[in-house]
């Protein structure tokens, strides 16, 4: 095996890029880049029934969106291709044939019904179901008979007797399996396609993979892959199995768990920034030295150490992700924030798809007003709803503010100051509020809260003069009149 660091991410094109798979890709990427090694993406598409058309393109698209690049794959080539398993069938068939010829594998003609009956009988006896080896030593005559019946064989590897498989996992430490716990397992299916463990082991060897970093759900696959390495006399790569990602209730992240958004495409559509998601995922099951939480991609590459992969499950905290994304949004150029917000306002029917220059400027000022509050792009619709309402319905908290005795005087005086303004802009509005303070002798909450509630219908919000400016003089005066009318009843 080469001493160079070569790692791979090997997705099946069965759907969209899941947060857990993205983490696997990201850790392999960081490991390779930190070590000056090679990062490969291999498409494991032999499970044709589960494959989704365009699934591989979707995987690559959203890995690129996250900020991950690779050195070898279906789109960039490389000297160890093809990088799609269905284009490598002749390779697997060649190695399966070799194992058959050496007596290390054999043809099994059992039907699925026979296999299921065998499993049921084992379960009834309280045993863990595994293949019994019923066709392990068929005679040539028996094989001919099965083939005459039209049975197509699968190919099974002969699992060695009384063999211990041990490996030192980068994350878990020493892990041991006994061969007696495995039945002879299928390496080639009846349709001529390889099983996952057979194909993965062959590909990892031929592509000179030095380290295999993947989720801990693959631990039980490792001894099977070691059997393939041993059968051919190949060196075994180093394995590292990352802990599970769990929700806040410490339950394994399930694709049916609707409390957490789980696909990268959904985050992109919601208006999350890719570098924020990259940062968040990199800290799911890996920790840097120190307390710092925000890092650039380049900083992650520099500090990544696989020995700091966590041994405890990684808790997915949606609020932490929102906080982190907000940090990146606050630091971003306004143009980027417009790209992730304006489409949501258009989709919600709040803005026209074909805005005039004046309308576009108003929309840009509106988004800028909320940039520091924004957790993700789509949130702009809810945050800005006060600007698109014709009438305000005051909740109990707002009515409590408006019920103070000084409120009518403050609102009438403010209305008068606005009507007198020659120029309607944030600076002049701010000056008008100060003039109200001088005339009414009200200050602080007694002054600002009634104005905010009457004009916006909210007790909290963005910079008040800016909000009033974007609402427009006519709408603000209309809202002041409505509030005063409610108070007069």
Tab-separated table of C-alpha atoms in Angstrom:
chain	number	residue	atom	x	y	z
A	1	UNK	CA	0.000	0.000	0.000
A	2	UNK	CA	1.170	3.525	-0.745
A	3	UNK	CA	2.307	5.604	2.226
A	4	UNK	CA	0.387	8.572	0.812
A	5	UNK	CA	-2.847	9.618	2.516
A	6	UNK	CA	-5.714	8.652	0.231
A	7	UNK	CA	-9.268	8.790	1.554
A	8	UNK	CA	-12.676	8.471	-0.028
A	9	UNK	CA	-16.312	9.391	0.385
A	10	UNK	CA	-18.464	6.764	-1.309
A	11	UNK	CA	-22.138	7.729	-1.490
A	12	UNK	CA	-24.941	5.696	-2.997
A	13	UNK	CA	-27.070	7.825	-5.363
A	14	UNK	CA	-30.229	6.929	-3.454
A	15	UNK	CA	-31.340	10.468	-2.614
A	16	UNK	CA	-30.284	13.863	-1.389
A	17	UNK	CA	-27.144	14.661	0.592
A	18	UNK	CA	-27.942	13.917	4.243
A	19	UNK	CA	-26.296	15.804	7.092
A	20	UNK	CA	-24.628	12.579	8.307
A	21	UNK	CA	-23.181	11.779	4.889
A	22	UNK	CA	-22.060	15.372	4.492
A	23	UNK	CA	-20.145	15.030	7.776
A	24	UNK	CA	-18.428	11.868	6.508
A	25	UNK	CA	-17.403	13.665	3.319
A	26	UNK	CA	-16.264	16.736	5.225
A	27	UNK	CA	-14.068	14.840	7.713
A	28	UNK	CA	-12.434	12.865	4.901
A	29	UNK	CA	-11.885	16.107	3.002
A	30	UNK	CA	-10.304	17.857	6.002
A	31	UNK	CA	-8.119	14.848	6.765
A	32	UNK	CA	-6.829	14.693	3.186
A	33	UNK	CA	-6.237	18.419	2.879
A	34	UNK	CA	-4.509	18.650	6.271
A	35	UNK	CA	-2.134	15.809	5.337
A	36	UNK	CA	-1.538	16.977	1.779
A	37	UNK	CA	-3.241	13.787	0.621
A	38	UNK	CA	-5.873	12.876	-1.950
A	39	UNK	CA	-9.650	13.001	-1.519
A	40	UNK	CA	-11.709	10.728	-3.773
A	41	UNK	CA	-15.449	10.498	-4.367
A	42	UNK	CA	-16.619	7.102	-5.556
A	43	UNK	CA	-20.243	6.451	-6.514
A	44	UNK	CA	-21.496	3.131	-5.123
A	45	UNK	CA	-24.493	2.568	-7.376
A	46	UNK	CA	-24.820	-1.219	-7.490
A	47	UNK	CA	-28.148	-1.189	-5.600
A	48	UNK	CA	-30.074	-0.320	-8.744
A	49	UNK	CA	-33.514	-0.603	-7.121
A	50	UNK	CA	-32.776	2.169	-4.610
A	51	UNK	CA	-30.916	4.522	-6.922
A	52	UNK	CA	-32.581	7.835	-7.705
A	53	UNK	CA	-32.091	9.429	-11.111
A	54	UNK	CA	-29.753	12.400	-10.697
A	55	UNK	CA	-28.852	11.318	-7.159
A	56	UNK	CA	-25.124	11.403	-7.901
A	57	UNK	CA	-25.347	14.891	-9.431
A	58	UNK	CA	-27.280	16.110	-6.388
A	59	UNK	CA	-24.608	14.711	-4.054
A	60	UNK	CA	-21.797	16.444	-5.932
A	61	UNK	CA	-23.726	19.702	-6.328
A	62	UNK	CA	-24.328	20.152	-2.613
A	63	UNK	CA	-20.858	19.011	-1.600
A	64	UNK	CA	-19.540	21.796	-3.851
A	65	UNK	CA	-22.089	24.193	-2.341
A	66	UNK	CA	-20.701	23.372	1.114
A	67	UNK	CA	-17.215	24.268	-0.062
A	68	UNK	CA	-15.796	20.752	-0.492
A	69	UNK	CA	-13.672	19.875	-3.517
A	70	UNK	CA	-12.084	16.579	-4.549
A	71	UNK	CA	-9.190	15.240	-6.559
A	72	UNK	CA	-10.672	12.176	-8.263
A	73	UNK	CA	-14.269	11.286	-9.156
A	74	UNK	CA	-16.768	10.748	-11.960
A	75	UNK	CA	-16.588	14.421	-12.953
A	76	UNK	CA	-12.830	15.053	-12.754
A	77	UNK	CA	-11.433	11.624	-13.638
A	78	UNK	CA	-8.246	10.181	-12.182
A	79	UNK	CA	-5.880	7.277	-12.773
A	80	UNK	CA	-7.818	4.835	-10.540
A	81	UNK	CA	-11.191	5.010	-12.311
A	82	UNK	CA	-13.834	4.290	-13.273
A	83	UNK	CA	-15.284	5.942	-10.161
A	84	UNK	CA	-18.774	4.546	-10.618
A	85	UNK	CA	-19.189	0.950	-9.430
A	86	UNK	CA	-21.592	-0.097	-12.182
A	87	UNK	CA	-18.766	0.684	-14.608
A	88	UNK	CA	-16.467	-1.680	-12.662
A	89	UNK	CA	-18.540	-4.899	-12.813
A	90	UNK	CA	-15.921	-6.748	-14.831
A	91	UNK	CA	-13.394	-6.044	-12.064
A	92	UNK	CA	-15.591	-7.568	-9.342
A	93	UNK	CA	-16.458	-10.560	-11.517
A	94	UNK	CA	-12.771	-11.193	-12.152
A	95	UNK	CA	-11.971	-11.256	-8.424
A	96	UNK	CA	-15.030	-13.368	-7.615
A	97	UNK	CA	-13.909	-15.878	-10.253
A	98	UNK	CA	-10.469	-16.015	-8.671
A	99	UNK	CA	-11.950	-16.795	-5.249
A	100	UNK	CA	-14.091	-19.541	-6.811
A	101	UNK	CA	-11.080	-21.092	-8.518
A	102	UNK	CA	-9.084	-21.037	-5.286
A	103	UNK	CA	-11.929	-22.617	-3.334
A	104	UNK	CA	-12.317	-19.557	-1.121
A	105	UNK	CA	-15.830	-18.921	-2.429
A	106	UNK	CA	-18.633	-21.110	-3.788
A	107	UNK	CA	-21.920	-20.924	-5.640
A	108	UNK	CA	-25.090	-21.011	-3.570
A	109	UNK	CA	-28.370	-21.930	-5.285
A	110	UNK	CA	-30.736	-21.451	-2.355
A	111	UNK	CA	-33.863	-19.451	-3.132
A	112	UNK	CA	-34.977	-16.475	-1.063
A	113	UNK	CA	-37.865	-18.587	0.244
A	114	UNK	CA	-35.480	-21.309	1.405
A	115	UNK	CA	-33.208	-18.773	3.039
A	116	UNK	CA	-36.113	-17.108	4.840
A	117	UNK	CA	-37.360	-20.483	6.100
A	118	UNK	CA	-33.870	-21.199	7.432
A	119	UNK	CA	-33.788	-17.819	9.215
A	120	UNK	CA	-37.238	-18.380	10.746
A	121	UNK	CA	-36.180	-21.756	12.116
A	122	UNK	CA	-33.066	-20.218	13.647
A	123	UNK	CA	-35.081	-17.433	15.268
A	124	UNK	CA	-37.519	-20.035	16.647
A	125	UNK	CA	-34.557	-21.751	18.325
A	126	UNK	CA	-33.451	-18.430	19.813
A	127	UNK	CA	-30.443	-18.173	17.513
A	128	UNK	CA	-29.152	-15.111	15.669
A	129	UNK	CA	-30.010	-15.773	11.992
A	130	UNK	CA	-27.048	-16.497	9.717
A	131	UNK	CA	-26.482	-18.619	6.659
A	132	UNK	CA	-26.084	-22.272	7.619
A	133	UNK	CA	-23.673	-23.203	4.856
A	134	UNK	CA	-26.182	-25.608	3.320
A	135	UNK	CA	-24.650	-25.276	-0.170
A	136	UNK	CA	-21.044	-25.004	1.013
A	137	UNK	CA	-19.988	-28.390	-0.296
A	138	UNK	CA	-22.260	-29.198	-3.230
A	139	UNK	CA	-21.196	-31.909	-5.631
A	140	UNK	CA	-20.890	-31.197	-9.324
A	141	UNK	CA	-24.001	-33.282	-9.866
A	142	UNK	CA	-26.002	-31.212	-7.354
A	143	UNK	CA	-24.878	-27.989	-9.030
A	144	UNK	CA	-25.952	-29.278	-12.448
A	145	UNK	CA	-29.314	-30.317	-11.024
A	146	UNK	CA	-29.966	-26.848	-9.547
A	147	UNK	CA	-28.982	-25.195	-12.821
A	148	UNK	CA	-31.261	-27.555	-14.742
A	149	UNK	CA	-34.083	-26.272	-12.508
A	150	UNK	CA	-33.269	-22.769	-13.736
A	151	UNK	CA	-31.788	-21.593	-10.444
A	152	UNK	CA	-29.291	-18.763	-10.636
A	153	UNK	CA	-26.533	-18.883	-8.036
A	154	UNK	CA	-25.152	-16.198	-5.809
A	155	UNK	CA	-21.499	-16.461	-4.792
A	156	UNK	CA	-20.610	-16.740	-1.109
A	157	UNK	CA	-17.204	-16.400	0.536
A	158	UNK	CA	-16.077	-19.211	2.818
A	159	UNK	CA	-15.746	-17.515	6.192
A	160	UNK	CA	-12.662	-18.969	7.939
A	161	UNK	CA	-13.256	-21.136	11.007
A	162	UNK	CA	-12.146	-19.938	14.451
A	163	UNK	CA	-10.617	-16.733	13.154
A	164	UNK	CA	-10.369	-13.517	15.202
A	165	UNK	CA	-10.496	-10.202	13.387
A	166	UNK	CA	-8.980	-7.287	15.283
A	167	UNK	CA	-8.347	-3.712	14.221
A	168	UNK	CA	-7.339	-0.547	16.040
A	169	UNK	CA	-9.999	1.989	15.234
A	170	UNK	CA	-8.864	5.627	15.135
A	171	UNK	CA	-11.945	6.619	17.169
A	172	UNK	CA	-12.991	3.508	19.099
A	173	UNK	CA	-9.668	1.859	19.836
A	174	UNK	CA	-9.278	-1.927	19.694
A	175	UNK	CA	-12.271	-3.763	18.179
A	176	UNK	CA	-12.527	-7.545	17.849
A	177	UNK	CA	-14.877	-9.866	15.941
A	178	UNK	CA	-15.018	-13.677	15.804
A	179	UNK	CA	-15.558	-15.439	12.480
A	180	UNK	CA	-18.008	-17.895	14.080
A	181	UNK	CA	-20.497	-15.035	14.394
A	182	UNK	CA	-20.718	-14.734	10.596
A	183	UNK	CA	-22.298	-17.109	8.149
A	184	UNK	CA	-20.789	-17.405	4.693
A	185	UNK	CA	-21.960	-14.149	3.159
A	186	UNK	CA	-22.795	-13.232	-0.407
A	187	UNK	CA	-20.109	-11.451	-2.412
A	188	UNK	CA	-21.900	-11.553	-5.779
A	189	UNK	CA	-25.676	-11.487	-6.122
A	190	UNK	CA	-27.663	-13.668	-8.493
A	191	UNK	CA	-27.878	-10.783	-10.994
A	192	UNK	CA	-24.085	-10.518	-11.220
A	193	UNK	CA	-23.683	-7.353	-9.157
A	194	UNK	CA	-21.380	-7.283	-6.122
A	195	UNK	CA	-22.508	-6.781	-2.553
A	196	UNK	CA	-21.401	-3.666	-0.715
A	197	UNK	CA	-18.613	-5.248	1.342
A	198	UNK	CA	-17.055	-7.102	-1.578
A	199	UNK	CA	-17.048	-4.127	-3.946
A	200	UNK	CA	-15.942	-1.619	-1.285
A	201	UNK	CA	-12.962	-3.732	-0.235
A	202	UNK	CA	-11.814	-4.292	-3.832
A	203	UNK	CA	-12.232	-0.627	-4.733
A	204	UNK	CA	-10.461	0.582	-1.601
A	205	UNK	CA	-7.498	-1.668	-2.414
A	206	UNK	CA	-7.302	-0.814	-6.102
A	207	UNK	CA	-7.702	2.911	-5.399
A	208	UNK	CA	-4.974	2.631	-2.746
A	209	UNK	CA	-7.158	3.996	0.050
A	210	UNK	CA	-4.998	4.412	3.147
A	211	UNK	CA	-7.673	5.400	5.692
A	212	UNK	CA	-11.402	4.710	5.826
A	213	UNK	CA	-13.295	7.294	7.885
A	214	UNK	CA	-17.018	6.547	8.103
A	215	UNK	CA	-19.994	6.294	10.462
A	216	UNK	CA	-20.042	3.761	13.286
A	217	UNK	CA	-22.956	1.944	11.643
A	218	UNK	CA	-20.246	0.475	9.363
A	219	UNK	CA	-18.264	-1.172	12.179
A	220	UNK	CA	-19.885	-4.553	11.579
A	221	UNK	CA	-18.904	-4.324	7.892
A	222	UNK	CA	-15.219	-4.032	8.748
A	223	UNK	CA	-14.467	-7.714	9.514
A	224	UNK	CA	-16.187	-8.759	6.279
A	225	UNK	CA	-13.996	-6.365	4.340
A	226	UNK	CA	-10.958	-7.658	6.244
A	227	UNK	CA	-11.869	-11.168	5.026
A	228	UNK	CA	-11.595	-9.917	1.445
A	229	UNK	CA	-8.240	-8.246	2.100
A	230	UNK	CA	-6.950	-11.431	3.718
A	231	UNK	CA	-8.224	-13.661	0.900
A	232	UNK	CA	-6.184	-11.699	-1.638
A	233	UNK	CA	-3.199	-10.997	0.614
A	234	UNK	CA	-3.785	-7.235	0.578
A	235	UNK	CA	-2.831	-4.670	3.224
A	236	UNK	CA	-5.733	-3.463	5.350
A	237	UNK	CA	-6.356	0.311	5.513
A	238	UNK	CA	-6.710	2.086	8.839
A	239	UNK	CA	-10.303	2.460	9.970
A	240	UNK	CA	-11.998	5.225	11.926
A	241	UNK	CA	-15.692	5.001	12.778
A	242	UNK	CA	-17.353	8.258	13.744
A	243	UNK	CA	-19.994	8.288	16.446
A	244	UNK	CA	-23.683	8.716	15.741
A	245	UNK	CA	-25.373	12.077	15.357
A	246	UNK	CA	-28.250	12.291	17.840
A	247	UNK	CA	-31.050	14.772	18.433
A	248	UNK	CA	-31.455	16.778	21.614
A	249	UNK	CA	-33.262	13.844	23.223
A	250	UNK	CA	-30.138	11.745	22.589
A	251	UNK	CA	-31.927	9.578	20.033
A	252	UNK	CA	-30.218	8.555	16.790
A	253	UNK	CA	-30.891	11.034	14.021
A	254	UNK	CA	-33.582	9.370	11.948
A	255	UNK	CA	-34.699	10.564	8.534
A	256	UNK	CA	-38.228	10.383	9.937
A	257	UNK	CA	-37.345	12.857	12.711
A	258	UNK	CA	-39.133	15.992	11.536
A	259	UNK	CA	-37.817	18.142	14.403
A	260	UNK	CA	-34.519	18.508	12.540
A	261	UNK	CA	-33.952	19.504	8.924
A	262	UNK	CA	-31.601	16.813	7.659
A	263	UNK	CA	-30.709	17.425	4.026
A	264	UNK	CA	-28.134	19.925	2.789
A	265	UNK	CA	-30.365	20.963	-0.116
A	266	UNK	CA	-33.046	22.057	2.367
A	267	UNK	CA	-30.578	24.307	4.175
A	268	UNK	CA	-29.487	25.836	0.887
A	269	UNK	CA	-33.128	26.447	-0.056
A	270	UNK	CA	-33.864	28.037	3.339
A	271	UNK	CA	-31.053	30.527	2.898
A	272	UNK	CA	-28.319	29.203	5.140
A	273	UNK	CA	-24.784	30.237	4.239
A	274	UNK	CA	-22.608	27.284	3.180
A	275	UNK	CA	-19.623	28.328	5.283
A	276	UNK	CA	-21.838	28.387	8.397
A	277	UNK	CA	-23.111	24.880	7.692
A	278	UNK	CA	-19.545	23.726	6.971
A	279	UNK	CA	-18.466	25.154	10.346
A	280	UNK	CA	-21.398	23.563	12.190
A	281	UNK	CA	-20.981	20.106	10.640
A	282	UNK	CA	-17.220	20.111	11.268
A	283	UNK	CA	-17.945	20.390	15.005
A	284	UNK	CA	-20.428	17.480	15.005
A	285	UNK	CA	-18.247	14.814	16.546
A	286	UNK	CA	-14.906	16.603	16.305
A	287	UNK	CA	-13.463	19.263	18.585
A	288	UNK	CA	-10.585	21.696	18.208
A	289	UNK	CA	-8.198	22.679	20.979
A	290	UNK	CA	-9.580	25.641	22.949
A	291	UNK	CA	-12.970	27.318	23.117
A	292	UNK	CA	-13.163	28.940	19.663
A	293	UNK	CA	-16.233	27.889	17.652
A	294	UNK	CA	-16.070	29.891	14.434
A	295	UNK	CA	-13.441	28.860	11.881
A	296	UNK	CA	-12.876	29.357	8.189
A	297	UNK	CA	-12.465	26.351	5.939
A	298	UNK	CA	-8.735	27.058	5.709
A	299	UNK	CA	-8.446	27.168	9.504
A	300	UNK	CA	-10.243	23.829	9.790
A	301	UNK	CA	-7.845	22.293	7.273
A	302	UNK	CA	-4.876	23.566	9.251
A	303	UNK	CA	-6.051	22.301	12.665
A	304	UNK	CA	-7.874	19.065	11.744
A	305	UNK	CA	-6.611	16.056	13.687
A	306	UNK	CA	-8.463	12.712	13.357
A	307	UNK	CA	-7.325	11.811	16.869
A	308	UNK	CA	-9.720	14.485	18.157
A	309	UNK	CA	-12.779	12.749	16.706
A	310	UNK	CA	-15.270	12.375	19.544
A	311	UNK	CA	-15.984	9.060	21.240
A	312	UNK	CA	-19.448	10.217	22.386
A	313	UNK	CA	-22.458	10.820	20.115
A	314	UNK	CA	-22.642	14.245	18.489
A	315	UNK	CA	-25.723	16.236	19.504
A	316	UNK	CA	-27.395	18.120	16.669
A	317	UNK	CA	-28.563	21.425	18.161
A	318	UNK	CA	-30.724	23.366	15.649
A	319	UNK	CA	-30.560	26.527	17.768
A	320	UNK	CA	-26.772	26.375	17.772
A	321	UNK	CA	-26.853	26.150	13.973
A	322	UNK	CA	-29.157	29.175	13.779
A	323	UNK	CA	-26.854	31.127	16.084
A	324	UNK	CA	-23.817	30.173	14.023
A	325	UNK	CA	-25.517	31.077	10.743
A	326	UNK	CA	-26.537	34.425	12.225
A	327	UNK	CA	-22.874	35.143	13.037
A	328	UNK	CA	-21.943	34.551	9.408
A	329	UNK	CA	-24.909	36.561	8.104
A	330	UNK	CA	-23.987	39.559	10.252
A	331	UNK	CA	-20.440	39.481	8.850
A	332	UNK	CA	-21.475	38.966	5.215
A	333	UNK	CA	-21.763	41.570	2.452
A	334	UNK	CA	-25.315	42.814	1.971
A	335	UNK	CA	-25.332	41.547	-1.632
A	336	UNK	CA	-24.987	37.946	-0.382
A	337	UNK	CA	-27.812	38.449	2.094
A	338	UNK	CA	-30.024	39.877	-0.629
A	339	UNK	CA	-29.394	36.712	-2.672
A	340	UNK	CA	-30.711	34.480	0.135
A	341	UNK	CA	-33.657	36.683	1.184
A	342	UNK	CA	-35.215	38.503	-1.783
A	343	UNK	CA	-36.317	35.236	-3.502
A	344	UNK	CA	-38.261	34.289	-0.367
A	345	UNK	CA	-40.068	37.643	-0.292
A	346	UNK	CA	-40.933	37.234	-3.974
A	347	UNK	CA	-42.134	33.658	-3.427
A	348	UNK	CA	-44.326	34.839	-0.529
A	349	UNK	CA	-45.914	37.429	-2.800
A	350	UNK	CA	-44.497	40.356	-0.834
A	351	UNK	CA	-42.338	41.679	-3.664
A	352	UNK	CA	-42.752	41.699	-7.422
A	353	UNK	CA	-40.510	39.479	-9.501
A	354	UNK	CA	-39.978	42.464	-11.798
A	355	UNK	CA	-39.234	45.326	-9.395
A	356	UNK	CA	-38.603	48.894	-10.480
A	357	UNK	CA	-35.325	50.460	-9.447
A	358	UNK	CA	-37.135	52.289	-6.632
A	359	UNK	CA	-38.838	49.112	-5.412
A	360	UNK	CA	-35.529	47.249	-5.516
A	361	UNK	CA	-33.838	49.940	-3.422
A	362	UNK	CA	-36.673	49.779	-0.874
A	363	UNK	CA	-36.335	45.982	-0.690
A	364	UNK	CA	-32.571	46.233	-0.197
A	365	UNK	CA	-33.026	48.742	2.636
A	366	UNK	CA	-35.636	46.463	4.208
A	367	UNK	CA	-33.309	43.456	4.213
A	368	UNK	CA	-30.427	45.575	5.529
A	369	UNK	CA	-32.645	46.604	8.443
A	370	UNK	CA	-32.905	42.968	9.546
A	371	UNK	CA	-29.472	41.618	8.581
A	372	UNK	CA	-28.215	41.495	12.168
A	373	UNK	CA	-31.341	39.666	13.360
A	374	UNK	CA	-31.542	37.145	10.560
A	375	UNK	CA	-30.888	33.469	11.365
A	376	UNK	CA	-31.458	32.275	7.775
A	377	UNK	CA	-32.768	33.744	4.530
A	378	UNK	CA	-36.365	32.474	4.585
A	379	UNK	CA	-36.865	34.025	8.020
A	380	UNK	CA	-37.042	37.448	6.344
A	381	UNK	CA	-40.704	36.819	5.426
A	382	UNK	CA	-41.806	36.509	9.050
A	383	UNK	CA	-39.488	39.260	10.304
A	384	UNK	CA	-40.770	41.842	7.810
A	385	UNK	CA	-44.496	41.039	7.880
A	386	UNK	CA	-45.300	44.356	9.594
A	387	UNK	CA	-44.295	46.185	6.407
A	388	UNK	CA	-46.886	44.388	4.293
A	389	UNK	CA	-49.933	44.602	6.557
A	390	UNK	CA	-52.771	46.963	5.786
A	391	UNK	CA	-54.098	46.904	9.350
A	392	UNK	CA	-52.505	46.075	12.667
A	393	UNK	CA	-54.109	43.810	15.230
A	394	UNK	CA	-52.647	44.699	18.625
A	395	UNK	CA	-51.986	41.803	20.989
A	396	UNK	CA	-52.359	42.028	24.758
A	397	UNK	CA	-48.774	43.182	25.284
A	398	UNK	CA	-49.211	45.985	22.748
A	399	UNK	CA	-52.537	47.091	24.253
A	400	UNK	CA	-50.892	47.309	27.668
A	401	UNK	CA	-48.344	49.722	26.201
A	402	UNK	CA	-51.031	51.810	24.493
A	403	UNK	CA	-53.164	51.981	27.640
A	404	UNK	CA	-50.736	54.299	29.481
A	405	UNK	CA	-52.202	57.763	30.075
A	406	UNK	CA	-49.480	59.694	28.214
A	407	UNK	CA	-49.907	57.701	24.973
A	408	UNK	CA	-52.568	59.817	23.163
A	409	UNK	CA	-50.497	62.971	23.710
A	410	UNK	CA	-47.317	61.269	22.451
A	411	UNK	CA	-49.012	59.843	19.335
A	412	UNK	CA	-50.822	63.078	18.395
A	413	UNK	CA	-47.631	65.091	18.808
A	414	UNK	CA	-45.636	62.590	16.749
A	415	UNK	CA	-48.272	62.624	13.997
A	416	UNK	CA	-48.092	66.405	13.894
A	417	UNK	CA	-44.277	66.368	13.643
A	418	UNK	CA	-44.364	63.850	10.777
A	419	UNK	CA	-46.918	65.905	8.851
A	420	UNK	CA	-44.654	68.912	9.146
A	421	UNK	CA	-41.520	67.193	7.873
A	422	UNK	CA	-40.269	68.536	4.563
A	423	UNK	CA	-37.894	65.588	4.100
A	424	UNK	CA	-38.971	62.126	5.216
A	425	UNK	CA	-35.847	60.135	6.064
A	426	UNK	CA	-34.432	58.314	9.118
A	427	UNK	CA	-32.452	61.319	10.379
A	428	UNK	CA	-35.455	63.653	10.200
A	429	UNK	CA	-37.706	61.032	11.819
A	430	UNK	CA	-35.194	60.652	14.641
A	431	UNK	CA	-35.223	64.429	15.095
A	432	UNK	CA	-39.034	64.398	15.134
A	433	UNK	CA	-39.064	61.845	17.966
A	434	UNK	CA	-36.675	64.083	19.940
A	435	UNK	CA	-39.019	67.011	19.329
A	436	UNK	CA	-41.898	64.906	20.719
A	437	UNK	CA	-39.801	64.279	23.819
A	438	UNK	CA	-39.267	68.003	24.260
A	439	UNK	CA	-42.946	68.896	23.777
A	440	UNK	CA	-44.488	66.093	25.864
A	441	UNK	CA	-41.755	65.779	28.515
A	442	UNK	CA	-41.898	61.990	27.990
A	443	UNK	CA	-38.718	59.983	27.585
A	444	UNK	CA	-37.405	56.413	27.383
A	445	UNK	CA	-40.038	53.680	27.182
A	446	UNK	CA	-42.848	56.165	27.842
A	447	UNK	CA	-41.889	57.857	24.568
A	448	UNK	CA	-40.487	55.161	22.279
A	449	UNK	CA	-42.737	52.216	23.091
A	450	UNK	CA	-46.074	53.856	22.175
A	451	UNK	CA	-44.590	55.084	18.883
A	452	UNK	CA	-43.129	51.651	18.089
A	453	UNK	CA	-46.329	49.783	18.958
A	454	UNK	CA	-48.633	52.181	17.110
A	455	UNK	CA	-46.541	52.225	13.934
A	456	UNK	CA	-45.269	48.628	13.787
A	457	UNK	CA	-47.627	46.602	15.995
A	458	UNK	CA	-44.589	45.193	17.818
A	459	UNK	CA	-42.909	45.847	21.147
A	460	UNK	CA	-39.479	44.902	19.776
A	461	UNK	CA	-37.911	45.393	16.409
A	462	UNK	CA	-35.255	47.068	14.293
A	463	UNK	CA	-34.051	50.652	14.553
A	464	UNK	CA	-37.285	52.615	14.898
A	465	UNK	CA	-36.549	55.639	12.627
A	466	UNK	CA	-35.422	53.274	9.847
A	467	UNK	CA	-38.535	51.116	10.218
A	468	UNK	CA	-40.809	54.178	10.103
A	469	UNK	CA	-38.989	55.471	7.026
A	470	UNK	CA	-39.471	52.162	5.168
A	471	UNK	CA	-43.144	52.021	6.138
A	472	UNK	CA	-43.616	55.412	4.500
A	473	UNK	CA	-45.198	58.611	5.805
A	474	UNK	CA	-48.742	57.873	4.600
A	475	UNK	CA	-48.891	54.391	6.112
A	476	UNK	CA	-47.372	55.557	9.409
A	477	UNK	CA	-49.844	58.441	9.758
A	478	UNK	CA	-52.705	56.073	8.921
A	479	UNK	CA	-51.526	53.689	11.648
A	480	UNK	CA	-51.202	56.516	14.157
A	481	UNK	CA	-54.791	57.544	13.352
A	482	UNK	CA	-56.004	53.962	13.764
A	483	UNK	CA	-54.279	53.650	17.135
A	484	UNK	CA	-55.710	56.964	18.359
A	485	UNK	CA	-59.201	55.937	17.202
A	486	UNK	CA	-58.927	52.669	19.157
A	487	UNK	CA	-57.874	54.621	22.250
A	488	UNK	CA	-60.794	57.072	21.908
A	489	UNK	CA	-63.398	54.266	21.957
